[in-house]
PDB file of C-alpha atoms in Angstrom:
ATOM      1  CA  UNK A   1       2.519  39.393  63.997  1.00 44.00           C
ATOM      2  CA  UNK A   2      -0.725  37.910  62.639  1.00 46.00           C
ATOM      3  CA  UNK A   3      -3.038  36.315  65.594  1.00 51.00           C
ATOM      4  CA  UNK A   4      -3.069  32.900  65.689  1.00 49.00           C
ATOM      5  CA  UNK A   5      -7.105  33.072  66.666  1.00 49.00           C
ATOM      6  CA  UNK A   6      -7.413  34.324  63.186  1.00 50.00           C
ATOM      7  CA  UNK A   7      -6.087  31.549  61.829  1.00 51.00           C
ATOM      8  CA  UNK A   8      -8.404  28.314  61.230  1.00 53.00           C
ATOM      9  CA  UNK A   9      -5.684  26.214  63.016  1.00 54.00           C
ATOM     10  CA  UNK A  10      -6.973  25.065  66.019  1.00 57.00           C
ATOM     11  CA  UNK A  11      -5.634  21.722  66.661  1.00 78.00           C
ATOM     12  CA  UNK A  12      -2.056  23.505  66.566  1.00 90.00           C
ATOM     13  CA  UNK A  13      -0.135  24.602  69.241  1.00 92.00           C
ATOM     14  CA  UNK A  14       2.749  27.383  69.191  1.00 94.00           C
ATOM     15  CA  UNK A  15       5.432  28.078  71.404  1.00 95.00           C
ATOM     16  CA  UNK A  16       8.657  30.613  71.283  1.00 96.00           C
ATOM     17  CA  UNK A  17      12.469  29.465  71.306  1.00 96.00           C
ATOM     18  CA  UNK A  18      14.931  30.433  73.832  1.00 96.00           C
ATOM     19  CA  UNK A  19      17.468  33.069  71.841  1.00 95.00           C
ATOM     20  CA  UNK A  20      20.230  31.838  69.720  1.00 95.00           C
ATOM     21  CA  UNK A  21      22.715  33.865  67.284  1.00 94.00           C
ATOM     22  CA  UNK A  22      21.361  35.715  65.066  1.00 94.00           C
ATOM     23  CA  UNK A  23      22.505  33.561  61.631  1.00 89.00           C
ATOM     24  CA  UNK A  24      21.891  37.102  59.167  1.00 92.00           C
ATOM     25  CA  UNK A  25      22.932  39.824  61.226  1.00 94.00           C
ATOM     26  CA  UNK A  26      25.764  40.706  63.397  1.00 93.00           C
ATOM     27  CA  UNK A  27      26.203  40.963  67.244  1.00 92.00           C
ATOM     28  CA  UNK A  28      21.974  39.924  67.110  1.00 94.00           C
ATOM     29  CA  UNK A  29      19.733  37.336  68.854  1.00 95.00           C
ATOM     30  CA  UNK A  30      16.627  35.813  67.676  1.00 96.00           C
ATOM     31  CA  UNK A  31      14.109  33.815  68.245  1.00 97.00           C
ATOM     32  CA  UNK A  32      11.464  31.432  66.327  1.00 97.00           C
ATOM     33  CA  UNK A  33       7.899  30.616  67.086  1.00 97.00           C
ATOM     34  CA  UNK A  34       7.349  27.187  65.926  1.00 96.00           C
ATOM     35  CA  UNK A  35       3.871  25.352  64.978  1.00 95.00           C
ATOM     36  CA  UNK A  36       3.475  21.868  66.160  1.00 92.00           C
ATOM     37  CA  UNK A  37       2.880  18.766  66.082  1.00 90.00           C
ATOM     38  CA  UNK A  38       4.572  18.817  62.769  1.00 89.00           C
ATOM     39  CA  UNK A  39       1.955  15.764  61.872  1.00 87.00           C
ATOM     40  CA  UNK A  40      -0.905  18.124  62.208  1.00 89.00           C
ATOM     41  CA  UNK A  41       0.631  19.933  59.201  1.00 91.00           C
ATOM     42  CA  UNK A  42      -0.378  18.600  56.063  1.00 88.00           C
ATOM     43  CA  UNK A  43      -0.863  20.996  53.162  1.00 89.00           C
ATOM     44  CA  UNK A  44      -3.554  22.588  53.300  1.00 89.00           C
ATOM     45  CA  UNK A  45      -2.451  23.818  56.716  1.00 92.00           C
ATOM     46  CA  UNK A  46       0.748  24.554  55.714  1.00 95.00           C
ATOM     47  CA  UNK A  47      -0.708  27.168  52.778  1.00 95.00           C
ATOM     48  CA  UNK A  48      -2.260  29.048  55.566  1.00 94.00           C
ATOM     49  CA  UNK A  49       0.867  29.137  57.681  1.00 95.00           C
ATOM     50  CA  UNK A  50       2.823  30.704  54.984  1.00 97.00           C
ATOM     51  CA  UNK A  51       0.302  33.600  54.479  1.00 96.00           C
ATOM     52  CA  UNK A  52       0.771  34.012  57.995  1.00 95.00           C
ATOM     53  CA  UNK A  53       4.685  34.049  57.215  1.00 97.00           C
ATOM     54  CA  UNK A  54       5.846  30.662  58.530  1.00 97.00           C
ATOM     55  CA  UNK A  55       8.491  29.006  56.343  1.00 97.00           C
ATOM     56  CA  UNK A  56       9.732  25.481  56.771  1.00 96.00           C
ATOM     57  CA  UNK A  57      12.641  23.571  57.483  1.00 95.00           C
ATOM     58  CA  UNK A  58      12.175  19.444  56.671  1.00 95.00           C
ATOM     59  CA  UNK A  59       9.285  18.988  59.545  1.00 95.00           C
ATOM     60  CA  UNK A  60      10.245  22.296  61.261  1.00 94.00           C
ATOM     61  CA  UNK A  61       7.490  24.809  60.419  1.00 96.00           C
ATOM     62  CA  UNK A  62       8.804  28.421  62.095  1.00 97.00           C
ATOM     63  CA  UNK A  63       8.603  32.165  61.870  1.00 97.00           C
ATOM     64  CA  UNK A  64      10.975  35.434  63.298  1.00 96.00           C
ATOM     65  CA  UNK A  65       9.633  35.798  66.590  1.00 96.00           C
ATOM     66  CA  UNK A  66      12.500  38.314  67.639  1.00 94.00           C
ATOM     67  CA  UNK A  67      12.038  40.872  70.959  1.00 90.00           C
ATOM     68  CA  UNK A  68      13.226  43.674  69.382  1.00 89.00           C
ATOM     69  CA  UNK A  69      14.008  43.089  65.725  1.00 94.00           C
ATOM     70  CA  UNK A  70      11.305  43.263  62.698  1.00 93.00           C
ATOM     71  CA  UNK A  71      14.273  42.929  60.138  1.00 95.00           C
ATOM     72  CA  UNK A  72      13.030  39.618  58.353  1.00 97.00           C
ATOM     73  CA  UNK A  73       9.829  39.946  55.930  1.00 97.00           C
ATOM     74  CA  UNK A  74       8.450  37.515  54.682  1.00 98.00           C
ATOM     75  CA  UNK A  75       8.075  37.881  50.659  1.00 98.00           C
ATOM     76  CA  UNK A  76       6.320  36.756  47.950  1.00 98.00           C
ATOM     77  CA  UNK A  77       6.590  37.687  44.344  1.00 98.00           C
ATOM     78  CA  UNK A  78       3.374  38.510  42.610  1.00 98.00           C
ATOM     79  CA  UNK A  79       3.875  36.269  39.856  1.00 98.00           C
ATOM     80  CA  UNK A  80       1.408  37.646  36.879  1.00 97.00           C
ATOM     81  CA  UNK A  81       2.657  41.086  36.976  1.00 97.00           C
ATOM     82  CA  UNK A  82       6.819  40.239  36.866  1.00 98.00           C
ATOM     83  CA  UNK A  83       8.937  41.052  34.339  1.00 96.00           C
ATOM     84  CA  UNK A  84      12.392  40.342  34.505  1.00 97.00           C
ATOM     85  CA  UNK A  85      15.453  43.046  34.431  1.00 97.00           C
ATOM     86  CA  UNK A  86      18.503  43.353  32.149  1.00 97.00           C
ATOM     87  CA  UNK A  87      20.664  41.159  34.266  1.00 97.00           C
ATOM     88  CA  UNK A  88      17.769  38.529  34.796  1.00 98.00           C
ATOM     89  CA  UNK A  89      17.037  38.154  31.156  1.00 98.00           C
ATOM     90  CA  UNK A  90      20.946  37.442  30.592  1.00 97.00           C
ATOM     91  CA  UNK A  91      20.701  34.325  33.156  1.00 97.00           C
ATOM     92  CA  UNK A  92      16.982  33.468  31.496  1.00 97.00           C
ATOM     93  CA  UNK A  93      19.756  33.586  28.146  1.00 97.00           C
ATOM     94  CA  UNK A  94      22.981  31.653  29.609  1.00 96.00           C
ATOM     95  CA  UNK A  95      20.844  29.038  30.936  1.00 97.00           C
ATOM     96  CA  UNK A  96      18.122  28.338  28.779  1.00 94.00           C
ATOM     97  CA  UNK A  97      19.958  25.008  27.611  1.00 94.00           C
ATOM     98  CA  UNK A  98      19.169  23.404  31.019  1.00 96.00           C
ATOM     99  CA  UNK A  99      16.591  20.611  30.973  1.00 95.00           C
ATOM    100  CA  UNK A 100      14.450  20.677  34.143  1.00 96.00           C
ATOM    101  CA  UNK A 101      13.505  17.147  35.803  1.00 95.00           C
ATOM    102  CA  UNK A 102      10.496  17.414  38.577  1.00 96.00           C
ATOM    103  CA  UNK A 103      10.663  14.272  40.373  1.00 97.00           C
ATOM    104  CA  UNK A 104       9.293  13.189  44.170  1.00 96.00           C
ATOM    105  CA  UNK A 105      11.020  13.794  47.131  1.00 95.00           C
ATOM    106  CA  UNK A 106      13.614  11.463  47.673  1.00 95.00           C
ATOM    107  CA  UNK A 107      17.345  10.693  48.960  1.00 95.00           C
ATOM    108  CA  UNK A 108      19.649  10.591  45.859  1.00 96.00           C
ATOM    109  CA  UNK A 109      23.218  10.300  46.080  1.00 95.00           C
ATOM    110  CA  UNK A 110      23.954  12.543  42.966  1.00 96.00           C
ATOM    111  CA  UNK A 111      22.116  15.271  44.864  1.00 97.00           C
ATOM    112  CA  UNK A 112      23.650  14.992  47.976  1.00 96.00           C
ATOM    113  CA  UNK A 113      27.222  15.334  46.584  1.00 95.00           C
ATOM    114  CA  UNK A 114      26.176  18.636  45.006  1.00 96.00           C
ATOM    115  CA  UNK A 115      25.070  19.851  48.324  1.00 95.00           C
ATOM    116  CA  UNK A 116      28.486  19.552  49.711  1.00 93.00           C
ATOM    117  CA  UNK A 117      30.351  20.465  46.777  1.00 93.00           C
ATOM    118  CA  UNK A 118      28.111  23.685  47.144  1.00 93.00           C
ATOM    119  CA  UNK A 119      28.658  24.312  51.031  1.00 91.00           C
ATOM    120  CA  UNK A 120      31.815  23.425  51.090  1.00 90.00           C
ATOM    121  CA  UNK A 121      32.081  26.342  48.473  1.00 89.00           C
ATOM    122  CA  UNK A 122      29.577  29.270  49.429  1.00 79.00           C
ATOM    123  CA  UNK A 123      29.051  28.292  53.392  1.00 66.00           C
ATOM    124  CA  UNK A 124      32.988  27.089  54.038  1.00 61.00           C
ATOM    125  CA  UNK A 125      33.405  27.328  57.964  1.00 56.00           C
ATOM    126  CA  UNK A 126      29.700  27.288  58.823  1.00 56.00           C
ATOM    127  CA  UNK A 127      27.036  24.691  60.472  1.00 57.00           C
ATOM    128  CA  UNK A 128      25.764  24.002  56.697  1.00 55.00           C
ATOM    129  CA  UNK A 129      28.945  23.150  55.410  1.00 47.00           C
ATOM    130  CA  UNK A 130      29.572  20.429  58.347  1.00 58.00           C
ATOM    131  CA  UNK A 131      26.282  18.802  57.539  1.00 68.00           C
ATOM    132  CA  UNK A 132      26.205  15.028  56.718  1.00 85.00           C
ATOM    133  CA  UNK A 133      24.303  12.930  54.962  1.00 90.00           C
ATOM    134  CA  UNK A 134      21.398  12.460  57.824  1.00 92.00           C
ATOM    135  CA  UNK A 135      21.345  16.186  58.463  1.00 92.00           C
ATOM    136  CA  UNK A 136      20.624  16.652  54.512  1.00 93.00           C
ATOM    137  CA  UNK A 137      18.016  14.386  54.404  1.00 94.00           C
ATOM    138  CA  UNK A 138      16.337  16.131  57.666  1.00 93.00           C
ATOM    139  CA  UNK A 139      16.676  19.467  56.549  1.00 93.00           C
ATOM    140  CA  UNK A 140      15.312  18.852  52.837  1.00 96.00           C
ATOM    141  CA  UNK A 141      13.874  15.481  52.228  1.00 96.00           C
ATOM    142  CA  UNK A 142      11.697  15.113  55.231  1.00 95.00           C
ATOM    143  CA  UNK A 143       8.103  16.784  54.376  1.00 95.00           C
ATOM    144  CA  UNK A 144       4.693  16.236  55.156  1.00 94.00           C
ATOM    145  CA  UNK A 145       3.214  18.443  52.488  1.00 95.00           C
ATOM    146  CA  UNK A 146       3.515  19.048  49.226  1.00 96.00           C
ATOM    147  CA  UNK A 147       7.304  19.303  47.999  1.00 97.00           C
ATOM    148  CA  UNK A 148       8.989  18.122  44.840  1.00 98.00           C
ATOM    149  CA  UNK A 149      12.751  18.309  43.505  1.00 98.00           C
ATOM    150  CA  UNK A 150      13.319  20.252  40.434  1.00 98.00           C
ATOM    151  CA  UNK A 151      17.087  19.104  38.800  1.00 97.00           C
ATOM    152  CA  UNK A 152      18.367  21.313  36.468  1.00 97.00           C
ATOM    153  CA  UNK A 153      20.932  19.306  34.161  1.00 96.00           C
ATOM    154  CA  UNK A 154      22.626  20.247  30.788  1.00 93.00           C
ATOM    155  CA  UNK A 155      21.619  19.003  27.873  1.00 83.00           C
ATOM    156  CA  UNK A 156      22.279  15.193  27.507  1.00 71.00           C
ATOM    157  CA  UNK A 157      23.916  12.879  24.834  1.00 63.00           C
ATOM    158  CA  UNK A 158      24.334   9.834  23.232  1.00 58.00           C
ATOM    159  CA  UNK A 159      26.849   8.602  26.298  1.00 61.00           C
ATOM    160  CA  UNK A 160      25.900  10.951  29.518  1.00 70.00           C
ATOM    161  CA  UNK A 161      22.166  12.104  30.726  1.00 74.00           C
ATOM    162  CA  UNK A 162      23.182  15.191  31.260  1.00 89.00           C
ATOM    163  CA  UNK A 163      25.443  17.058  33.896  1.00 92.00           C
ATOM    164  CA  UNK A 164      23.739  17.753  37.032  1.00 96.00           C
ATOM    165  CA  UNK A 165      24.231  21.690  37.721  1.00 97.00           C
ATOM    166  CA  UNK A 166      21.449  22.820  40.174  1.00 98.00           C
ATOM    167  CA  UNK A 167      18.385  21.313  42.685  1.00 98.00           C
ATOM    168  CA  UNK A 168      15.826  23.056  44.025  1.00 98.00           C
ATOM    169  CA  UNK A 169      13.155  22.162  46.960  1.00 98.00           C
ATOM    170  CA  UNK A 170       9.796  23.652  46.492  1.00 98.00           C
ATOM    171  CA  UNK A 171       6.924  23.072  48.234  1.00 98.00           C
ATOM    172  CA  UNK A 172       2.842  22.949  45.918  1.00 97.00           C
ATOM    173  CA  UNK A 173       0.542  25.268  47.911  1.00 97.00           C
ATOM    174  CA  UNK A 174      -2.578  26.581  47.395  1.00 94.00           C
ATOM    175  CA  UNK A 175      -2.374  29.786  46.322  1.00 95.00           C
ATOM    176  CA  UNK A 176       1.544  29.639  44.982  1.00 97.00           C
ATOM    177  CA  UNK A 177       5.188  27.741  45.059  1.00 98.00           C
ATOM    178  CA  UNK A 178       7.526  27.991  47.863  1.00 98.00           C
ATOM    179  CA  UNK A 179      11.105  27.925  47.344  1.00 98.00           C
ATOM    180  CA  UNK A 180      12.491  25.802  50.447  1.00 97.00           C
ATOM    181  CA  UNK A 181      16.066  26.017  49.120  1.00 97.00           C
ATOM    182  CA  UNK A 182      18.571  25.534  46.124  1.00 97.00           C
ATOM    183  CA  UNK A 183      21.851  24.791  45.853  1.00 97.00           C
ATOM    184  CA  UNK A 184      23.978  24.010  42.142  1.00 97.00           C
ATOM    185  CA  UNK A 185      27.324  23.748  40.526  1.00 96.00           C
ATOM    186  CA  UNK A 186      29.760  26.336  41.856  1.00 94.00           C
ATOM    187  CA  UNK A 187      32.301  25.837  39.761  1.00 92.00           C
ATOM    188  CA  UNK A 188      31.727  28.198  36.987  1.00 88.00           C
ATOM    189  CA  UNK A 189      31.951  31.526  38.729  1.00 84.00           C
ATOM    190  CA  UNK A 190      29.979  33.143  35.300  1.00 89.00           C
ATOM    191  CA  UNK A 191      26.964  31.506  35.953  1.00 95.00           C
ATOM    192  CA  UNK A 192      23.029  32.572  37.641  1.00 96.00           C
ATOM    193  CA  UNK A 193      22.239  29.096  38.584  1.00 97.00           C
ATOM    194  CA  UNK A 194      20.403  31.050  41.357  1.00 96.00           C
ATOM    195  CA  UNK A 195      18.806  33.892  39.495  1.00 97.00           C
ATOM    196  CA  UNK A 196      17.886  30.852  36.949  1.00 98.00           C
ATOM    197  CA  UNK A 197      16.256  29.027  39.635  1.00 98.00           C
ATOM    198  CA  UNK A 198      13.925  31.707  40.767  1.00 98.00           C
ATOM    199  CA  UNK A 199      13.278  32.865  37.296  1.00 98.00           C
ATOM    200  CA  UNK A 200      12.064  28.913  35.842  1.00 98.00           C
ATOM    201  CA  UNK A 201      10.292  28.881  39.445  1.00 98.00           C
ATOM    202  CA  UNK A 202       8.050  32.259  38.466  1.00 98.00           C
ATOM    203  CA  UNK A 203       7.077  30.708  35.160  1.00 98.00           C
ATOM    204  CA  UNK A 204       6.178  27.401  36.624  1.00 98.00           C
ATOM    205  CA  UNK A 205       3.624  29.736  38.803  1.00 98.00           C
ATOM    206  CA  UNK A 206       1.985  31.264  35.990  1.00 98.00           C
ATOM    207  CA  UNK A 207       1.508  28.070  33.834  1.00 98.00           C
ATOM    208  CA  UNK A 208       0.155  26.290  36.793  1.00 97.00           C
ATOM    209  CA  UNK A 209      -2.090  30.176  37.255  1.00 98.00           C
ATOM    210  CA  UNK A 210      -0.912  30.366  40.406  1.00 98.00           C
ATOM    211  CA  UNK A 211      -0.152  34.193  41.947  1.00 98.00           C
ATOM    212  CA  UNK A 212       2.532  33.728  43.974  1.00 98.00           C
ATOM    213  CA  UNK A 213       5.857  32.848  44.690  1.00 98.00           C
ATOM    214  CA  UNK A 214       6.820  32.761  48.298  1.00 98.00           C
ATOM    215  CA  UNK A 215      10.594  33.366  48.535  1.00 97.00           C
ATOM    216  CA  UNK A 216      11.412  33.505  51.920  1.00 96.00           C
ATOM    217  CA  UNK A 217      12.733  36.348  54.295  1.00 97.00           C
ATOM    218  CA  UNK A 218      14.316  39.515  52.676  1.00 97.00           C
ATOM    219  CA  UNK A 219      16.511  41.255  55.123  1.00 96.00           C
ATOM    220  CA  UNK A 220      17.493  44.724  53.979  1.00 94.00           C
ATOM    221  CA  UNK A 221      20.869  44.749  55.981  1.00 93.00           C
ATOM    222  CA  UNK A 222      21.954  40.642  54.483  1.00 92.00           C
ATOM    223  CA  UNK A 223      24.069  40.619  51.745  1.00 88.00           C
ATOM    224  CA  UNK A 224      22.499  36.897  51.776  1.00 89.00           C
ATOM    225  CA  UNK A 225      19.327  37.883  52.289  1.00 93.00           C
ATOM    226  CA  UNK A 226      18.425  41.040  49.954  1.00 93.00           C
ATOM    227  CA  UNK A 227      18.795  40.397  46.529  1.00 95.00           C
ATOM    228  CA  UNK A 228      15.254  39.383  46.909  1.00 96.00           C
ATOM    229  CA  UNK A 229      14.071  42.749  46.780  1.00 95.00           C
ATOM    230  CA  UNK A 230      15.763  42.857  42.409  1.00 96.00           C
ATOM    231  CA  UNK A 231      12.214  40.181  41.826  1.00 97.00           C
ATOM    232  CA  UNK A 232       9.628  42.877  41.186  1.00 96.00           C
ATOM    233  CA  UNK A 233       6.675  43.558  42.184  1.00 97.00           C
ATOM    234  CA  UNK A 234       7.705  41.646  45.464  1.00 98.00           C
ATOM    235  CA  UNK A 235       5.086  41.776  48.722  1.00 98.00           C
ATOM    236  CA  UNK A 236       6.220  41.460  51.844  1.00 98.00           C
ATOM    237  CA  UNK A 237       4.641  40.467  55.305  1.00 97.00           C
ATOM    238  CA  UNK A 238       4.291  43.994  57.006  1.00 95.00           C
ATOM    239  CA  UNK A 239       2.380  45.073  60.179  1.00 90.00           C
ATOM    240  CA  UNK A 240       0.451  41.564  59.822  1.00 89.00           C
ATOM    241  CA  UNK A 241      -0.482  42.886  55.848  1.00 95.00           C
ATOM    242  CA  UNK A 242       0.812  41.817  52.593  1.00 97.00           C
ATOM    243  CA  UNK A 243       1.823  45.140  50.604  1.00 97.00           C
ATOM    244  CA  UNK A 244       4.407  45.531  48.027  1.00 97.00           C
ATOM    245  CA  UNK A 245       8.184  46.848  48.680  1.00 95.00           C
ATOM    246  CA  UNK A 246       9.085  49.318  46.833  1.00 87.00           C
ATOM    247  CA  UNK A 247      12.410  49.858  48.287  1.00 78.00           C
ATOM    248  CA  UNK A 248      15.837  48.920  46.568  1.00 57.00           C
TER     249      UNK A 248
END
């Protein structure tokens, strides 16, 4: 883990969780170390905490601080040098009809009915898919740094603006985008709403000639968690260094 005396934060304070289930890997326990106060936070902080491989969760800024697991790496995607594969090209293909929308952060119904239709699909059974409408807007409305929504909607008409198919959370920081989290129409099983997602997010990077995209944890043994590693050249957090993974 990176020092925190390295790190020009010093009016933040850090402390561990007790352990809770593991939410990636079976029969595990982790923990978190979380930054607070969350109002000390603001952006320019925030940048710094994700080189350092926090990630954030509405006001909850966090990172894997697990006894005896170093299974979640924190990624980025080096943003100038990717080129997409065969199968990423076909969703750049399928999808390129979709008109993207970046608007403030901000409750809107339309959204929040996607959500659920999308939990109730891909996370039936869990915590997510139980979540109501005040849990939503904690988990991906509250921020104190720099976040937008980007809706992804088909092309519109004469009578209808356009169906809404995905949203996506990111968060403006200094040296790249982060994608907080995205969640779409599940309801045609052909489509890469996801892979789409990622893919417009890239390209938003380079026009804005920024180098990175931070994506989250990759976790080798997470069928939920690896297909991060298909986004070359990816970097991940390793041994308190950014170097690229050239596994998968």
């Amino acid at each position: 883990m990176t020092q925190l005396k390295e790190l020009p934060l010093t009016t933040l304070q850090f402390y561990a969780t007790a352990p809770y289930e593991c939410s990636y890997l079976p029969n595990r326990t982790a923990r978190s170390q979380v930054a607070t106060p969350s109002h000390f936070i603001h952006a320019d902080v925030y940048s710094e905490l994700v080189n350092a491989g926090f990630r954030r969760s509405g006001l909850y800024t966090y990172r894997p601080y697990c006894d005896h697991c170093k299974a979640c790496i924190a990624t980025r995607i080096l943003t100038n040098q990717f080129t997409p594969n065969r199968s990423q090209r076909r969703a750049l293909k399928r999808h390129e009809s979709l008109q993207a929308h970046v608007l403030y952060l901000g409750y809107q119904a339309e959204h929040y009915e996607l959500y659920q239709q999308y939990q109730n699909t891909r996370h039936a059974g869990s915590e997510m898919d139980r979540e109501d409408q005040d849990q939503y807007m904690q988990f991906l409305i509250q921020s104190r740094v720099n976040s937008r929504i980007v809706e992804f909607r088909d092309g519109p008409n004469d009578a209808h603006p356009g169906r809404l198919r995905m949203v996506s959370m990111i968060d403006l920081l200094d040296q790249g985008i982060s994608s907080v989290y995205t969640f779409y129409d599940t309801s045609d099983p052909g489509a890469s709403y996801g892979s789409y997602s990622i893919l417009w997010q890239i390209q938003q990077a380079v026009d804005l000639k920024l180098p990175y995209l931070y994506l989250g944890y990759y976790i080798k043994d997470s069928e939920k968690m690896s297909y991060k590693i298909n986004y070359k050249p990816i970097e991940g957090l390793i041994d308190d260094h950014w170097q690229l993974i050239t596994e998968g």
